[in-house]
CSV table of C-alpha atoms and ligand atoms in Angstrom, one decimal:
chain,number,residue,atom,x,y,z
A,1,MET,CA,0.0,-0.1,-0.1
A,2,VAL,CA,0.9,3.8,-0.6
A,3,ASN,CA,0.0,6.7,1.1
A,4,PHE,CA,0.2,10.1,-0.5
A,5,MET,CA,0.9,13.5,1.5
A,6,TYR,CA,1.6,17.2,-0.4
A,7,GLU,CA,3.7,20.0,0.3
A,8,GLU,CA,4.2,22.8,-2.2
A,9,ARG,CA,5.9,20.6,-4.8
A,10,ARG,CA,6.8,17.8,-2.5
A,11,ILE,CA,5.2,14.5,-3.0
A,12,THR,CA,6.0,12.0,-0.1
A,13,ALA,CA,5.2,8.4,-0.5
A,14,GLY,CA,4.5,6.5,2.2
A,15,ILE,CA,4.9,2.6,1.6
A,16,ILE,CA,2.9,0.3,3.8
A,17,GLY,CA,3.9,-3.7,4.1
A,18,GLU,CA,6.6,-5.5,1.8
A,19,ILE,CA,8.0,-4.9,-1.1
A,20,ASP,CA,8.5,-7.8,-3.8
A,21,HIS,CA,8.3,-8.5,-7.2
A,22,HIS,CA,4.3,-9.2,-6.8
A,23,ASN,CA,3.7,-5.9,-4.8
A,24,ALA,CA,6.0,-3.7,-6.4
A,25,ALA,CA,4.0,-3.6,-9.6
A,26,MET,CA,0.6,-2.4,-8.1
A,27,MET,CA,2.9,0.9,-6.0
A,28,ARG,CA,4.7,1.4,-9.5
A,29,ARG,CA,1.3,2.4,-10.7
A,30,LYS,CA,0.0,4.3,-7.9
A,31,ILE,CA,2.9,6.3,-7.3
A,32,ASP,CA,3.6,7.3,-11.1
A,33,MET,CA,-0.2,8.3,-11.5
A,34,GLU,CA,0.9,10.6,-8.7
A,35,LEU,CA,4.1,12.3,-10.3
A,36,LYS,CA,2.5,12.7,-13.8
A,37,GLU,CA,-0.3,14.8,-12.4
A,38,ARG,CA,1.6,16.7,-9.7
A,39,VAL,CA,5.2,16.7,-11.3
A,40,PRO,CA,6.8,17.6,-8.2
A,41,GLU,CA,10.1,18.6,-7.6
A,42,GLU,CA,11.2,16.2,-4.6
A,43,MET,CA,9.4,13.1,-4.4
A,44,VAL,CA,10.0,11.3,-0.8
A,45,PHE,CA,9.7,7.6,-0.2
A,46,ASP,CA,9.1,7.2,3.7
A,47,PHE,CA,10.3,3.4,4.8
A,48,GLU,CA,9.3,3.6,8.0
A,49,ARG,CA,6.2,1.2,7.8
A,50,VAL,CA,8.1,-1.3,5.2
A,51,THR,CA,8.3,-5.0,7.1
A,52,PHE,CA,10.3,-6.3,4.0
A,53,MET,CA,11.7,-5.4,0.8
A,54,ASP,CA,14.1,-7.5,-1.8
A,55,SER,CA,15.7,-6.2,-4.8
A,56,SER,CA,12.4,-5.4,-6.7
A,57,GLY,CA,12.5,-2.3,-4.1
A,58,VAL,CA,15.4,-1.4,-5.5
A,59,GLY,CA,13.9,-1.7,-9.0
A,60,LEU,CA,11.2,0.4,-8.1
A,61,ILE,CA,13.5,3.3,-6.7
A,62,MET,CA,15.6,3.5,-9.7
A,63,GLY,CA,13.3,3.3,-11.8
A,64,ARG,CA,11.2,7.0,-10.3
A,65,TYR,CA,14.6,8.3,-9.5
A,66,ARG,CA,15.0,7.9,-13.4
A,67,LEU,CA,11.6,9.8,-13.7
A,68,MET,CA,12.2,12.6,-11.1
A,69,ASN,CA,15.4,13.1,-13.0
A,70,GLU,CA,13.5,13.1,-16.6
A,71,ILE,CA,11.6,16.1,-15.0
A,72,GLY,CA,14.2,17.8,-12.8
A,73,GLY,CA,13.5,17.1,-9.8
A,74,LYS,CA,15.3,14.9,-7.0
A,75,ILE,CA,14.3,12.0,-5.1
A,76,ILE,CA,14.7,11.7,-0.9
A,77,ILE,CA,14.5,8.1,0.9
A,78,LYS,CA,13.5,8.6,4.4
A,79,ASN,CA,13.1,5.8,7.5
A,80,ALA,CA,15.3,2.9,5.8
A,81,SER,CA,16.0,0.3,8.3
A,82,ASP,CA,20.0,-0.5,8.1
A,83,ARG,CA,18.8,-4.1,6.5
A,84,ILE,CA,16.4,-2.4,3.5
A,85,LYS,CA,19.7,0.0,3.4
A,86,LYS,CA,22.1,-2.6,3.1
A,87,VAL,CA,19.8,-4.0,-0.2
A,88,MET,CA,19.9,-0.5,-1.6
A,89,LYS,CA,23.8,0.2,-1.1
A,90,LEU,CA,24.4,-3.0,-3.5
A,91,SER,CA,22.7,-0.8,-6.4
A,92,GLY,CA,24.2,2.2,-5.4
A,93,ILE,CA,21.3,4.3,-5.3
A,94,ASP,CA,22.4,5.5,-1.8
A,95,LYS,CA,24.7,7.8,-4.3
A,96,VAL,CA,22.3,9.7,-6.6
A,97,ALA,CA,19.4,10.0,-3.9
A,98,ARG,CA,19.8,11.8,-0.5
A,99,MET,CA,18.9,8.7,2.5
A,100,LEU,CA,17.5,10.8,5.6
B,1,MET,CA,17.8,-31.7,16.3
B,2,LYS,CA,17.7,-31.8,12.9
B,3,ASN,CA,14.8,-31.3,10.0
B,4,GLU,CA,13.4,-31.0,6.5
B,5,MET,CA,10.5,-30.0,4.1
B,6,LYS,CA,9.7,-29.7,1.0
B,7,LEU,CA,6.8,-27.7,-1.1
B,8,SER,CA,6.1,-27.5,-4.5
B,9,PHE,CA,3.9,-24.5,-6.0
B,10,LEU,CA,2.9,-22.8,-9.0
B,11,SER,CA,4.4,-20.2,-10.4
B,12,VAL,CA,1.9,-17.1,-10.0
B,13,SER,CA,3.7,-14.0,-8.3
B,14,GLU,CA,1.5,-14.5,-5.0
B,15,ASN,CA,3.3,-17.5,-3.8
B,16,GLU,CA,7.1,-15.0,-3.7
B,17,ALA,CA,5.5,-13.9,-0.3
B,18,PHE,CA,3.9,-17.2,0.8
B,19,ALA,CA,7.4,-19.0,-0.5
B,20,ARG,CA,9.7,-16.8,2.1
B,21,THR,CA,6.8,-17.1,4.9
B,22,ALA,CA,6.6,-20.6,4.6
B,23,VAL,CA,11.1,-20.8,5.1
B,24,ALA,CA,10.9,-18.4,7.9
B,25,ALA,CA,8.2,-20.2,9.6
B,26,PHE,CA,10.2,-23.7,9.6
B,27,VAL,CA,13.4,-22.2,10.3
B,28,ALA,CA,12.3,-20.5,13.2
B,29,GLN,CA,11.9,-23.5,15.2
B,30,PHE,CA,15.7,-23.2,15.4
B,31,ASN,CA,15.5,-20.2,17.4
B,32,PRO,CA,17.7,-18.4,14.7
B,33,ALA,CA,18.6,-14.7,15.4
B,34,ILE,CA,16.3,-11.8,14.1
B,35,ASP,CA,18.6,-10.8,11.4
B,36,GLU,CA,19.5,-14.3,10.7
B,37,LEU,CA,15.5,-14.9,9.9
B,38,ALA,CA,14.9,-11.9,7.9
B,39,ASP,CA,18.5,-13.0,6.0
B,40,ILE,CA,16.9,-16.1,4.5
B,41,ARG,CA,13.5,-14.7,3.6
B,42,THR,CA,15.0,-12.0,1.9
B,43,ALA,CA,17.6,-15.0,-0.3
B,44,VAL,CA,14.1,-17.0,-0.8
B,45,SER,CA,12.3,-14.1,-2.0
B,46,GLU,CA,15.0,-13.0,-4.5
B,47,ALA,CA,15.5,-17.1,-5.5
B,48,VAL,CA,11.7,-17.9,-5.7
B,49,THR,CA,11.2,-14.1,-7.7
B,50,ASN,CA,13.8,-15.2,-10.1
B,51,ALA,CA,12.2,-18.5,-11.1
B,52,ILE,CA,8.5,-17.4,-11.2
B,53,VAL,CA,10.0,-13.9,-13.3
B,54,HIS,CA,12.6,-15.3,-15.3
B,55,GLY,CA,11.8,-19.0,-15.4
B,56,TYR,CA,8.6,-19.7,-16.3
B,57,LYS,CA,8.1,-15.7,-17.7
B,58,GLU,CA,4.3,-16.1,-18.8
B,59,GLU,CA,3.9,-20.0,-18.5
B,60,LYS,CA,3.0,-22.0,-15.6
B,61,GLY,CA,4.6,-24.4,-14.3
B,62,TYR,CA,6.2,-25.8,-10.3
B,63,VAL,CA,8.7,-24.0,-8.5
B,64,HIS,CA,10.4,-26.4,-5.9
B,65,LEU,CA,11.2,-25.7,-2.6
B,66,THR,CA,13.4,-27.5,0.1
B,67,VAL,CA,15.0,-26.6,2.9
B,68,LYS,CA,17.2,-28.8,5.3
B,69,VAL,CA,18.7,-28.0,8.7
B,70,SER,CA,21.5,-30.2,10.3
B,71,ASP,CA,22.3,-30.6,13.7
B,72,ASP,CA,25.2,-28.5,13.3
B,73,ARG,CA,23.0,-25.6,12.9
B,74,VAL,CA,23.0,-25.2,9.2
B,75,VAL,CA,19.9,-24.5,6.7
B,76,TYR,CA,20.6,-26.1,3.1
B,77,ILE,CA,17.6,-24.5,0.8
B,78,GLN,CA,17.5,-25.4,-2.9
B,79,ILE,CA,15.3,-23.1,-4.9
B,80,LYS,CA,14.6,-25.7,-8.3
B,81,ASP,CA,12.7,-24.5,-11.7
B,82,SER,CA,12.1,-26.5,-14.9
B,83,GLY,CA,11.5,-23.4,-17.1
B,84,CYS,CA,14.1,-21.4,-19.7
B,85,GLY,CA,17.2,-22.2,-17.9
B,86,ILE,CA,20.5,-19.4,-18.1
B,87,LYS,CA,22.8,-19.4,-21.3
B,88,ASP,CA,25.8,-17.8,-18.8
B,89,VAL,CA,25.0,-18.1,-15.2
B,90,LYS,CA,28.9,-15.7,-14.7
B,91,ARG,CA,27.3,-13.4,-16.2
B,92,ALA,CA,24.2,-13.3,-14.4
B,93,MET,CA,25.6,-13.2,-11.6
B,94,GLN,CA,27.3,-10.0,-11.9
B,95,PRO,CA,25.9,-7.1,-10.0
B,96,LEU,CA,23.1,-5.0,-12.1
B,97,PHE,CA,23.2,-7.6,-15.0
B,98,THR,CA,19.4,-8.3,-16.1
B,99,THR,CA,17.4,-9.5,-18.8
B,100,ALA,CA,14.1,-7.8,-17.6
B,101,HIS,CA,14.7,-4.0,-17.9
B,102,ASP,CA,11.4,-3.3,-18.7
B,103,ASP,CA,10.4,-4.6,-15.6
B,104,GLU,CA,12.1,-2.3,-13.7
B,105,ARG,CA,14.3,-5.4,-12.3
B,106,ALA,CA,17.7,-4.2,-11.0
B,107,GLY,CA,19.1,-7.0,-11.3
B,108,LEU,CA,20.4,-7.5,-8.0
B,109,GLY,CA,18.9,-10.8,-7.1
B,110,PHE,CA,22.2,-12.9,-7.1
B,111,ALA,CA,23.8,-10.1,-5.6
B,112,VAL,CA,21.6,-10.4,-2.6
B,113,MET,CA,21.3,-13.6,-2.5
B,114,GLU,CA,25.3,-13.6,-2.2
B,115,SER,CA,25.9,-10.9,0.2
B,116,PHE,CA,22.5,-12.9,3.0
B,117,MET,CA,24.0,-15.9,2.9
B,118,ASP,CA,27.0,-18.0,3.6
B,119,LYS,CA,26.8,-19.7,0.0
B,120,LEU,CA,25.3,-19.6,-3.3
B,121,ASP,CA,25.7,-22.3,-5.7
B,122,VAL,CA,23.9,-21.8,-9.3
B,123,LYS,CA,23.6,-24.4,-11.6
B,124,SER,CA,21.4,-24.1,-14.8
B,125,LYS,CA,20.6,-25.9,-18.1
B,126,TYR,CA,19.6,-23.7,-20.9
B,127,GLY,CA,16.4,-24.4,-21.8
B,128,TYR,CA,15.9,-27.3,-18.9
B,129,GLY,CA,15.6,-25.3,-15.9
B,130,THR,CA,17.6,-23.5,-12.9
B,131,LYS,CA,18.6,-25.2,-9.4
B,132,VAL,CA,19.4,-22.7,-6.4
B,133,ASN,CA,21.5,-23.9,-3.3
B,134,MET,CA,22.2,-21.7,-1.1
B,135,LYS,CA,23.5,-22.5,2.9
B,136,LYS,CA,23.0,-20.1,6.0
B,137,ILE,CA,25.2,-21.3,9.3
B,138,LEU,CA,22.7,-20.5,12.1
B,139,LEU,CA,24.8,-19.2,15.3
B,140,SER,CA,24.4,-20.4,18.7
B,141,SER,CA,21.1,-20.0,20.0
B,142,GLU,CA,19.8,-18.5,22.8
B,143,ASN,CA,17.0,-20.9,23.8
B,144,GLU,CA,19.9,-24.2,24.2
B,145,GLU,CA,18.2,-26.7,25.6
B,146,TYR,CA,21.0,-28.5,28.3
C,201,ADP,N1,15.6,-19.0,-12.6
C,201,ADP,C1,16.0,-18.3,-13.6
C,201,ADP,N2,15.9,-18.6,-14.4
C,201,ADP,C2,15.9,-18.0,-15.5
C,201,ADP,N3,16.7,-17.2,-16.3
C,201,ADP,C3,17.2,-16.4,-14.9
C,201,ADP,C4,17.0,-17.1,-13.3
C,201,ADP,N4,17.5,-16.7,-12.5
C,201,ADP,C5,17.9,-15.5,-13.1
C,201,ADP,N5,17.8,-15.6,-14.4
C,201,ADP,C6,18.4,-15.0,-15.3
C,201,ADP,O1,19.8,-13.6,-14.6
C,201,ADP,C7,19.8,-12.5,-14.3
C,201,ADP,C8,19.9,-11.8,-13.4
C,201,ADP,O2,19.4,-11.8,-11.9
C,201,ADP,P1,19.1,-11.2,-11.0
C,201,ADP,O3,20.7,-11.0,-10.1
C,201,ADP,O4,17.8,-11.7,-9.9
C,201,ADP,O5,18.3,-9.8,-11.1
C,201,ADP,P2,16.9,-9.5,-12.0
C,201,ADP,O6,15.9,-10.6,-11.9
C,201,ADP,O7,16.6,-7.9,-11.5
C,201,ADP,O8,16.8,-9.4,-13.3
C,201,ADP,C9,18.2,-12.5,-14.6
C,201,ADP,O9,17.2,-11.2,-15.4
C,201,ADP,C10,18.3,-13.8,-16.2
C,201,ADP,O10,17.9,-13.4,-17.0
C,202,MG,MG1,16.1,-11.1,-9.5
């Protein structure tokens, strides 16, 4: 599940539950709808309520990073657990996105 | 104590969560550390997803999963499919390599298995299927019976 919060030119996507290949497809559709509609300058991914993530989550974030890059915006990753950070670091995503 | 289990399930993406949860529930009886269990859950998710997404693609076939735990707390996991197989395993295992860019795969499944487990071995026959063997050594249990 994904909850959205809006401030000025920023969207925060609060992801809830498990990010795997099965769930990522639905999350991607929801997030991309918001991106297309609002064209934000900043896209924040809040991982506070993510209970599981495998490399499908990296694909999800990388894909959104590319979209945001195309429209000149940036992405921020918030509240990722050490375990999730470990998966993300394998991809080098921590070098292109700010991690809070 | 030692124990063993086998599971076969259809290659539908709903079974990714089922498989990793089932393996974690089975291994939980050995009182692993929380991190060890999370490592196993993640690695199983990667291997099962690969069997479903790459091995069988749009076809439906069975994924076979075996878990064995030995007396000395070593967990052996095998995930097997009879899907398309891998032409060049060495290349497939390189971080960021993927044949499914459109699907937003990150190319990190094998890298995750490798870094979260103690041993990873991939055998594949192009046109016939793929076998992934993984091993995880559980450190001493806190609830040891004595
Ligand atoms: N069970 C399998 N059957 C066929 N091909 C596979 C299998 N597992 C992995 N592969 C191949 O190896 C590549 C790399 O796998 P992986 O590291 O998990 O990355 P990803 O799944 O993101 O592509 C896949 O893109 C695919 O070409
Ligand atoms: Mg994979």
